[in-house]
Amino acid sequence: MRAYRVAYDGRPYNGFQRQPDVPTVEDELLDALDRLGVRDRAAGPPEGYAAAGRTDAGVSALAQTVAFEAPDWLSPSAFNSELPASVRAWASADVPDGFHATHDADERTYAYHLHAPDADDGRARDTFAALRGDHDFHNLTPDDDGTVRTLNGDLVRDGDYLVLELRAGGFCRQLVRRVVGLVAEIARGESPPSKVDRVLDDAPLSGPEGVAPAPAYPLVLTAVTYPGVTFAADPDALASAREVFADLRAERQTAARIAGTVRDGLP
């Protein structure tokens, strides 16, 4: 079996997991494998196929990981030959038979870039510190089961942004974005610090008491670790990924300048 690191821009996609009638990252990966002759569309995904996580619509990734029974010739560069520019395989590793990209991961890391120029950094840090550790996060996810998690991470100020790094063995649905939403509420003075205790209480929250998920597009899956697995970068694939994301960065910086010109020109 072989595992692949995949980077993607999540904004054009309705999440990672394949769905009918909407574009997803998994669509792109599996359709590329069809065109490469690695799988038969009628037979479903390749043997052993699994992914590290199901990122939400709009969420990007640096280190999404997919693994399956792959032919020896399927390097990341070969994979990229049938992928769109917005999805780039850039590294790979041989993994043991029976490896499962979802279940064998021991830690996942996400980074959230929260635009918060006027937020109170002390309140943000205190809120995040209170959420770290072992908790039942049932009030920060729509999931009914598997809500007890051990959350670790860091929060730093970077100009107008608060960058939150969140690490755990696994995450409930929307947990990262609702943690960020709660930090933002309290750091901006929209909710009191005592809301953390209410959120972590056994009693369920509903309606206006709840915590809405922060927007998806500032979120990136930055790392997935597997015991004993070392990924080797494909130099050509890595260069391709760097070029694609450099172009994307320039495009969005230009869009920001245009928006700024319009804003600053308004009377």
Short mmCIF file of C-alpha atoms in Angstrom, two decimals:
data_model
loop_
_atom_site.label_atom_id
_atom_site.label_comp_id
_atom_site.label_asym_id
_atom_site.label_seq_id
_atom_site.Cartn_x
_atom_site.Cartn_y
_atom_site.Cartn_z
CA MET A 1 0.00 0.00 0.00
CA ARG A 2 1.00 3.59 -0.50
CA ALA A 3 -0.03 6.78 1.28
CA TYR A 4 -0.01 10.22 -0.34
CA ARG A 5 0.13 13.71 1.12
CA VAL A 6 -2.28 15.99 -0.71
CA ALA A 7 -2.58 19.78 -0.55
CA TYR A 8 -5.64 21.59 -1.83
CA ASP A 9 -7.44 24.90 -1.96
CA GLY A 10 -10.79 24.11 -0.39
CA ARG A 11 -12.76 27.14 -1.53
CA PRO A 12 -13.94 25.70 -4.88
CA TYR A 13 -15.16 22.47 -3.24
CA ASN A 14 -18.10 21.28 -1.16
CA GLY A 15 -15.77 19.56 1.26
CA PHE A 16 -13.50 16.55 0.92
CA GLN A 17 -15.94 13.63 0.94
CA ARG A 18 -17.54 12.58 -2.33
CA GLN A 19 -21.19 13.65 -2.68
CA PRO A 20 -23.69 13.47 -5.52
CA ASP A 21 -24.05 16.50 -7.81
CA VAL A 22 -21.51 18.82 -6.12
CA PRO A 23 -17.72 19.11 -6.61
CA THR A 24 -15.54 17.67 -3.86
CA VAL A 25 -11.83 17.02 -3.42
CA GLU A 26 -12.43 13.28 -3.27
CA ASP A 27 -14.18 13.49 -6.64
CA GLU A 28 -11.01 14.93 -8.12
CA LEU A 29 -8.79 12.25 -6.57
CA LEU A 30 -10.93 9.29 -7.57
CA ASP A 31 -11.64 10.66 -11.05
CA ALA A 32 -7.87 11.10 -11.55
CA LEU A 33 -7.34 7.47 -10.55
CA ASP A 34 -10.01 6.48 -13.10
CA ARG A 35 -8.17 8.30 -15.87
CA LEU A 36 -4.85 6.79 -14.79
CA GLY A 37 -6.34 3.29 -14.88
CA VAL A 38 -5.66 2.71 -11.17
CA ARG A 39 -9.28 1.98 -10.40
CA ASP A 40 -12.40 0.87 -12.22
CA ARG A 41 -15.19 3.40 -11.65
CA ALA A 42 -17.80 0.63 -11.50
CA ALA A 43 -15.83 -1.21 -8.82
CA GLY A 44 -15.60 1.75 -6.43
CA PRO A 45 -12.46 3.12 -4.74
CA PRO A 46 -9.15 1.22 -4.97
CA GLU A 47 -8.59 -1.57 -2.47
CA GLY A 48 -7.80 -0.26 1.00
CA TYR A 49 -8.74 3.32 0.12
CA ALA A 50 -9.24 5.74 3.04
CA ALA A 51 -8.51 9.37 3.85
CA ALA A 52 -7.25 11.00 7.03
CA GLY A 53 -10.24 13.29 7.44
CA ARG A 54 -13.38 14.75 5.90
CA THR A 55 -12.72 18.47 5.76
CA ASP A 56 -15.78 20.73 5.51
CA ALA A 57 -16.77 22.78 2.47
CA GLY A 58 -14.24 25.57 1.99
CA VAL A 59 -11.55 24.09 4.26
CA SER A 60 -8.09 23.75 2.72
CA ALA A 61 -5.32 21.26 3.44
CA LEU A 62 -1.57 21.02 3.45
CA ALA A 63 -1.36 17.41 4.62
CA GLN A 64 -4.56 15.55 3.81
CA THR A 65 -3.55 11.91 3.51
CA VAL A 66 -5.05 9.20 1.32
CA ALA A 67 -3.84 5.61 1.13
CA PHE A 68 -4.71 2.65 -1.09
CA GLU A 69 -3.22 -0.22 -3.05
CA ALA A 70 -1.27 1.69 -5.71
CA PRO A 71 0.97 0.55 -8.57
CA ASP A 72 4.69 1.21 -8.17
CA TRP A 73 4.68 3.81 -10.96
CA LEU A 74 2.11 6.05 -9.25
CA SER A 75 4.38 8.76 -7.90
CA PRO A 76 2.90 12.04 -6.65
CA SER A 77 3.96 13.62 -9.95
CA ALA A 78 2.13 10.91 -11.90
CA PHE A 79 -0.95 11.44 -9.69
CA ASN A 80 -0.81 15.19 -10.39
CA SER A 81 -0.80 14.61 -14.14
CA GLU A 82 -4.56 13.97 -13.93
CA LEU A 83 -5.42 16.31 -11.04
CA PRO A 84 -6.53 19.94 -11.32
CA ALA A 85 -4.07 22.60 -10.19
CA SER A 86 -6.11 23.22 -7.03
CA VAL A 87 -5.32 19.67 -5.78
CA ARG A 88 -1.66 18.61 -5.55
CA ALA A 89 -0.13 15.37 -4.31
CA TRP A 90 3.38 16.22 -3.10
CA ALA A 91 4.77 13.33 -1.01
CA SER A 92 4.26 9.61 -0.49
CA ALA A 93 5.23 6.71 1.76
CA ASP A 94 5.06 2.94 1.61
CA VAL A 95 2.76 1.70 4.37
CA PRO A 96 2.01 -1.80 5.69
CA ASP A 97 -0.80 -3.94 4.36
CA GLY A 98 -3.94 -3.13 6.28
CA PHE A 99 -2.91 0.48 6.88
CA HIS A 100 -5.93 2.75 7.30
CA ALA A 101 -5.44 6.48 6.72
CA THR A 102 -8.33 7.36 9.06
CA HIS A 103 -7.93 4.96 11.95
CA ASP A 104 -4.11 4.77 12.10
CA ALA A 105 -3.56 8.53 12.52
CA ASP A 106 -2.46 9.40 16.04
CA GLU A 107 -2.79 13.19 15.75
CA ARG A 108 -4.34 15.76 13.44
CA THR A 109 -3.47 19.46 13.43
CA TYR A 110 -5.54 22.34 12.12
CA ALA A 111 -4.65 26.03 11.88
CA TYR A 112 -7.32 28.74 11.86
CA HIS A 113 -6.49 32.29 10.73
CA LEU A 114 -9.00 34.47 12.61
CA HIS A 115 -9.16 38.07 11.41
CA ALA A 116 -9.49 39.86 14.74
CA PRO A 117 -7.63 43.20 14.75
CA ASP A 118 -9.63 44.55 17.68
CA ALA A 119 -9.88 41.37 19.76
CA ASP A 120 -8.63 41.23 23.34
CA ASP A 121 -5.65 38.88 23.14
CA GLY A 122 -5.70 38.11 26.86
CA ARG A 123 -9.36 37.05 26.78
CA ALA A 124 -8.67 34.97 23.65
CA ARG A 125 -5.75 33.16 25.29
CA ASP A 126 -7.65 32.56 28.54
CA THR A 127 -10.62 31.16 26.63
CA PHE A 128 -8.47 28.85 24.53
CA ALA A 129 -6.54 27.70 27.60
CA ALA A 130 -9.82 26.77 29.32
CA LEU A 131 -10.86 24.68 26.32
CA ARG A 132 -7.61 22.73 26.12
CA GLY A 133 -7.34 19.35 27.83
CA ASP A 134 -9.87 16.56 28.33
CA HIS A 135 -13.49 17.68 27.92
CA ASP A 136 -16.86 16.56 26.68
CA PHE A 137 -17.43 18.93 23.77
CA HIS A 138 -21.06 17.93 23.16
CA ASN A 139 -22.07 21.61 23.06
CA LEU A 140 -19.55 22.37 20.31
CA THR A 141 -20.56 19.72 17.78
CA PRO A 142 -23.73 18.37 16.16
CA ASP A 143 -22.46 14.84 16.91
CA ASP A 144 -24.25 12.81 19.56
CA ASP A 145 -21.46 10.31 20.19
CA GLY A 146 -17.67 10.47 20.49
CA THR A 147 -17.73 14.00 21.92
CA VAL A 148 -15.12 13.44 24.65
CA ARG A 149 -11.78 14.60 23.26
CA THR A 150 -8.33 15.73 24.38
CA LEU A 151 -7.62 19.10 22.78
CA ASN A 152 -4.18 20.69 22.63
CA GLY A 153 -2.90 23.70 20.77
CA ASP A 154 -1.49 27.20 20.70
CA LEU A 155 -2.73 30.72 19.99
CA VAL A 156 -0.51 33.53 18.69
CA ARG A 157 -1.06 37.07 17.42
CA ASP A 158 0.14 37.69 13.84
CA GLY A 159 -0.70 41.24 12.81
CA ASP A 160 -4.47 41.58 12.41
CA TYR A 161 -4.90 37.82 12.89
CA LEU A 162 -5.13 35.44 15.79
CA VAL A 163 -3.74 32.11 14.59
CA LEU A 164 -5.12 29.15 16.51
CA GLU A 165 -3.43 25.76 16.16
CA LEU A 166 -5.58 22.88 17.38
CA ARG A 167 -4.28 19.32 17.84
CA ALA A 168 -6.13 16.14 18.77
CA GLY A 169 -6.28 12.48 17.92
CA GLY A 170 -9.51 13.23 16.09
CA PHE A 171 -12.16 15.93 15.94
CA CYS A 172 -15.95 15.83 16.15
CA ARG A 173 -17.83 17.55 13.37
CA GLN A 174 -17.43 21.35 13.46
CA LEU A 175 -15.45 21.19 16.72
CA VAL A 176 -12.52 23.25 15.45
CA ARG A 177 -14.75 25.95 13.97
CA ARG A 178 -16.97 26.16 17.06
CA VAL A 179 -13.94 26.40 19.36
CA VAL A 180 -12.76 29.30 17.20
CA GLY A 181 -16.27 30.77 17.25
CA LEU A 182 -16.32 30.73 21.05
CA VAL A 183 -12.83 32.25 21.31
CA ALA A 184 -13.90 35.00 18.90
CA GLU A 185 -17.14 35.76 20.80
CA ILE A 186 -15.34 36.21 24.10
CA ALA A 187 -12.27 37.98 22.69
CA ARG A 188 -14.52 40.54 20.95
CA GLY A 189 -16.62 41.12 24.07
CA GLU A 190 -19.76 39.59 22.55
CA SER A 191 -19.99 36.96 25.32
CA PRO A 192 -18.62 36.87 28.89
CA PRO A 193 -15.70 34.58 29.81
CA SER A 194 -18.15 32.56 31.94
CA LYS A 195 -19.66 31.17 28.72
CA VAL A 196 -16.80 28.66 28.58
CA ASP A 197 -18.05 26.99 31.76
CA ARG A 198 -21.59 26.90 30.40
CA VAL A 199 -20.39 25.35 27.12
CA LEU A 200 -18.44 22.65 28.96
CA ASP A 201 -21.35 21.91 31.30
CA ASP A 202 -23.30 18.67 31.00
CA ALA A 203 -26.53 20.53 30.19
CA PRO A 204 -27.14 20.99 26.45
CA LEU A 205 -27.10 24.41 24.82
CA SER A 206 -29.57 25.32 22.14
CA GLY A 207 -30.78 28.30 20.14
CA PRO A 208 -29.19 31.68 20.91
CA GLU A 209 -27.20 30.18 23.80
CA GLY A 210 -25.22 28.00 21.41
CA VAL A 211 -21.95 28.68 19.58
CA ALA A 212 -22.05 29.12 15.82
CA PRO A 213 -19.16 27.67 13.80
CA ALA A 214 -16.64 30.17 12.50
CA PRO A 215 -16.41 30.44 8.69
CA ALA A 216 -14.70 27.50 7.00
CA TYR A 217 -12.33 29.13 4.52
CA PRO A 218 -9.69 30.37 7.05
CA LEU A 219 -9.17 26.77 8.27
CA VAL A 220 -6.33 24.50 7.06
CA LEU A 221 -5.53 20.87 7.87
CA THR A 222 -1.78 21.27 8.39
CA ALA A 223 -0.57 17.91 9.70
CA VAL A 224 -1.56 14.27 10.20
CA THR A 225 0.91 11.98 11.96
CA TYR A 226 1.21 8.20 11.77
CA PRO A 227 3.50 6.13 14.01
CA GLY A 228 6.45 4.77 12.04
CA VAL A 229 5.46 6.35 8.72
CA THR A 230 7.89 8.77 7.03
CA PHE A 231 6.78 10.62 3.93
CA ALA A 232 9.26 11.45 1.17
CA ALA A 233 8.61 14.56 -0.90
CA ASP A 234 8.57 14.20 -4.68
CA PRO A 235 10.77 17.13 -5.86
CA ASP A 236 8.82 17.78 -9.07
CA ALA A 237 5.43 17.47 -7.36
CA LEU A 238 6.59 19.71 -4.50
CA ALA A 239 7.78 22.38 -6.96
CA SER A 240 4.42 22.18 -8.76
CA ALA A 241 2.49 22.61 -5.51
CA ARG A 242 4.61 25.58 -4.46
CA GLU A 243 4.04 27.26 -7.82
CA VAL A 244 0.28 26.70 -7.71
CA PHE A 245 -0.11 28.11 -4.22
CA ALA A 246 2.25 31.01 -4.90
CA ASP A 247 0.04 31.96 -7.86
CA LEU A 248 -3.08 31.56 -5.72
CA ARG A 249 -1.59 33.76 -3.00
CA ALA A 250 -0.76 36.48 -5.52
CA GLU A 251 -4.26 36.28 -7.03
CA ARG A 252 -5.93 36.74 -3.65
CA GLN A 253 -3.55 39.50 -2.60
CA THR A 254 -4.52 41.30 -5.80
CA ALA A 255 -8.21 40.78 -5.03
CA ALA A 256 -7.64 42.25 -1.55
CA ARG A 257 -5.97 45.32 -3.07
CA ILE A 258 -8.92 45.83 -5.41
CA ALA A 259 -11.38 45.53 -2.53
CA GLY A 260 -9.26 47.99 -0.56
CA THR A 261 -9.27 50.46 -3.45
CA VAL A 262 -13.06 50.35 -3.62
CA ARG A 263 -13.44 50.65 0.16
CA ASP A 264 -11.01 53.54 0.46
CA GLY A 265 -12.62 55.37 -2.45
CA LEU A 266 -16.11 55.33 -1.00
CA PRO A 267 -17.23 58.70 0.35
#
